[in-house]
XYZ file of C-alpha atoms in Angstrom:
199
model
C 13.435 3.895 -7.570
C 13.671 0.939 -9.974
C 14.255 -2.804 -8.570
C 17.801 -2.341 -7.530
C 17.084 0.317 -5.606
C 14.019 -1.344 -3.303
C 16.318 -4.316 -3.058
C 19.358 -2.250 -1.613
C 16.602 -0.921 0.838
C 15.589 -4.069 2.065
C 18.719 -5.407 2.076
C 19.311 -3.226 5.513
C 19.379 -4.725 8.924
C 16.143 -4.828 10.536
C 12.776 -3.768 8.435
C 13.419 -0.283 6.930
C 9.550 0.743 7.409
C 9.492 -0.799 10.105
C 7.372 -4.663 11.342
C 3.852 -3.514 12.495
C 1.135 -2.785 9.696
C 0.061 1.360 8.850
C -1.731 3.073 11.367
C -4.730 3.314 9.085
C -4.552 0.183 7.649
C -4.747 -1.271 11.193
C -7.799 1.267 11.622
C -9.645 0.471 8.966
C -8.948 -3.846 8.925
C -10.235 -3.805 12.544
C -13.746 -4.080 11.460
C -13.242 -5.519 7.559
C -14.511 -9.599 7.388
C -11.687 -11.664 6.125
C -11.469 -12.615 2.781
C -9.185 -12.753 -0.620
C -6.488 -9.816 0.095
C -4.038 -8.330 -2.119
C -1.164 -5.685 -0.802
C -0.099 -3.795 -4.111
C 3.834 -1.993 -3.288
C 4.120 -4.276 0.193
C 7.643 -4.356 0.064
C 8.943 -6.559 3.608
C 5.401 -6.930 4.380
C 4.666 -4.980 7.342
C 0.633 -4.897 6.515
C 0.092 -7.756 4.494
C 0.934 -10.089 8.131
C -1.639 -8.020 10.266
C -4.327 -9.020 8.251
C -3.303 -12.695 8.046
C -3.193 -12.591 11.210
C -7.171 -11.482 11.132
C -7.546 -14.213 9.148
C -7.586 -12.923 5.583
C -5.528 -15.035 2.762
C -3.494 -12.606 1.528
C -0.946 -12.066 -1.603
C 2.139 -9.914 -1.436
C 2.908 -8.037 -4.338
C 6.006 -6.214 -5.064
C 8.944 -5.103 -7.517
C 11.385 -6.316 -4.583
C 11.918 -10.379 -4.844
C 14.115 -9.177 -1.553
C 11.195 -7.298 -0.319
C 9.427 -10.539 -0.571
C 11.750 -12.439 0.509
C 11.376 -10.866 4.086
C 7.219 -10.550 3.841
C 7.804 -14.432 3.637
C 9.919 -14.679 6.675
C 8.417 -12.333 8.634
C 4.998 -14.513 8.030
C 6.694 -18.075 8.732
C 8.000 -15.457 12.186
C 4.594 -15.570 13.595
C 2.848 -18.429 12.441
C 1.669 -17.231 9.103
C 1.659 -17.903 5.070
C 1.787 -15.375 2.505
C 1.091 -15.846 -1.028
C 3.589 -13.315 -3.432
C 3.680 -12.183 -6.815
C 6.468 -10.473 -7.271
C 6.644 -8.588 -10.329
C 6.017 -4.498 -12.198
C 2.717 -3.158 -11.983
C 2.794 -2.101 -14.603
C 1.792 -5.448 -15.845
C -0.228 -6.496 -13.009
C -3.846 -7.384 -14.462
C -6.012 -9.293 -11.593
C -9.742 -11.264 -12.456
C -12.931 -9.858 -12.187
C -15.051 -10.276 -8.859
C -11.783 -11.862 -7.789
C -11.306 -10.116 -4.166
C -12.618 -8.508 -1.029
C -9.512 -6.740 -0.171
C -6.851 -4.254 -2.302
C -4.743 -2.535 -0.095
C -2.515 -0.161 -1.780
C -0.366 2.027 1.335
C 2.444 4.250 0.080
C 2.152 2.393 -3.669
C 4.456 5.209 -5.402
C 3.326 5.143 -9.062
C 3.229 8.231 -11.686
C 0.277 9.291 -12.567
C -1.196 7.215 -15.329
C 0.129 3.885 -14.529
C -1.868 4.686 -10.292
C -4.713 5.123 -12.811
C -4.736 2.145 -14.571
C -3.693 -0.023 -11.642
C -6.680 1.868 -9.828
C -9.014 1.169 -12.578
C -7.797 -2.768 -12.237
C -8.455 -2.963 -7.870
C -11.720 -1.500 -8.588
C -12.673 -4.018 -11.201
C -10.638 -7.075 -9.164
C -13.224 -6.133 -6.368
C -16.214 -8.373 -5.515
C -19.570 -6.618 -5.065
C -18.938 -5.108 -0.730
C -15.095 -5.850 -1.741
C -13.134 -2.886 -0.223
C -10.184 -0.675 -1.209
C -8.078 0.541 1.754
C -5.321 3.441 0.976
C -2.445 5.673 2.122
C -1.027 8.382 -0.177
C 1.638 11.230 0.439
C 0.631 14.337 -1.415
C 1.874 17.268 -2.590
C 2.191 19.310 0.557
C 4.557 16.578 2.029
C 7.541 18.226 -0.247
C 10.249 19.544 1.942
C 8.875 17.589 5.073
C 11.116 15.625 5.667
C 9.829 12.453 7.242
C 8.849 10.483 4.292
C 8.033 9.417 0.836
C 9.615 10.406 -2.851
C 10.312 13.597 -2.895
C 9.102 13.511 -6.227
C 6.151 15.162 -7.243
C 4.950 12.897 -9.927
C 5.022 10.412 -7.574
C 2.761 12.095 -4.817
C -1.016 12.740 -5.827
C -4.219 15.009 -5.263
C -7.394 13.589 -3.232
C -9.331 14.753 -5.796
C -6.996 12.301 -8.383
C -8.082 9.195 -6.223
C -11.255 10.579 -6.068
C -11.523 10.600 -10.513
C -9.582 7.238 -10.814
C -11.852 5.482 -8.123
C -15.065 5.308 -9.670
C -17.137 2.704 -9.333
C -16.830 2.667 -5.507
C -18.317 4.673 -2.709
C -16.242 6.902 -0.947
C -16.709 5.965 2.817
C -13.647 8.329 3.442
C -11.364 10.646 1.287
C -9.710 13.230 3.206
C -6.384 14.955 3.482
C -4.348 15.554 6.791
C -1.244 15.957 8.086
C -0.718 13.314 11.014
C 2.465 11.519 13.042
C 3.500 8.895 11.326
C 6.818 6.734 13.065
C 7.308 3.649 10.938
C 10.741 2.378 10.493
C 13.868 4.893 9.774
C 12.282 6.332 6.788
C 8.851 7.587 7.317
C 9.163 9.516 11.490
C 7.332 12.232 12.161
C 4.184 15.007 11.029
C 3.337 13.304 7.058
C 0.681 15.946 4.591
C -1.151 12.487 3.176
C -4.315 11.219 1.833
C -6.518 8.408 3.181
C -9.040 6.783 1.424
C -11.502 4.118 1.915
C -13.536 3.140 -0.815
C -16.520 0.714 -1.183
C -17.696 -1.985 -4.065
C -21.860 -1.946 -4.556
């Protein structure tokens, strides 16, 4: 799933995953103090726009130029502003203690890269900063309700616990839940949800 794949997906009419935020993010964001945030692998910007509406200063990172254009457009339609950062997460670096919130919703990466990116995210958080993550587990294979059909891009909760050393994990849970996000995420889905806080 390279930049061309995502550019083509995001060129389709409408929003591939809808224009409303992920349910888990919406639930957790309601209690967060606005601050400096980044949404990783954010696509068309639905989560970032929701955070901006709550008062966060949000940077949207994604591989797809087309996705970022749609994110800017969605923000403008709602009278909001976003910063955008186009590039591969393999190249992402963040200044230590520079962020209050890191969001990774459906960030599908091979394990070694995911571990590096999450380590970077932990380092980037200020004391009291929060990471919100939702990802598909291997139990999602064969469900047909969303996510990559590739085992190496799915993640076990125990892997995330290991990769998020340095955070207090207020939430680390695996569940099957109904998801309705645009055309590509529809139906009961096997996921892991994380809310981690930097001491």
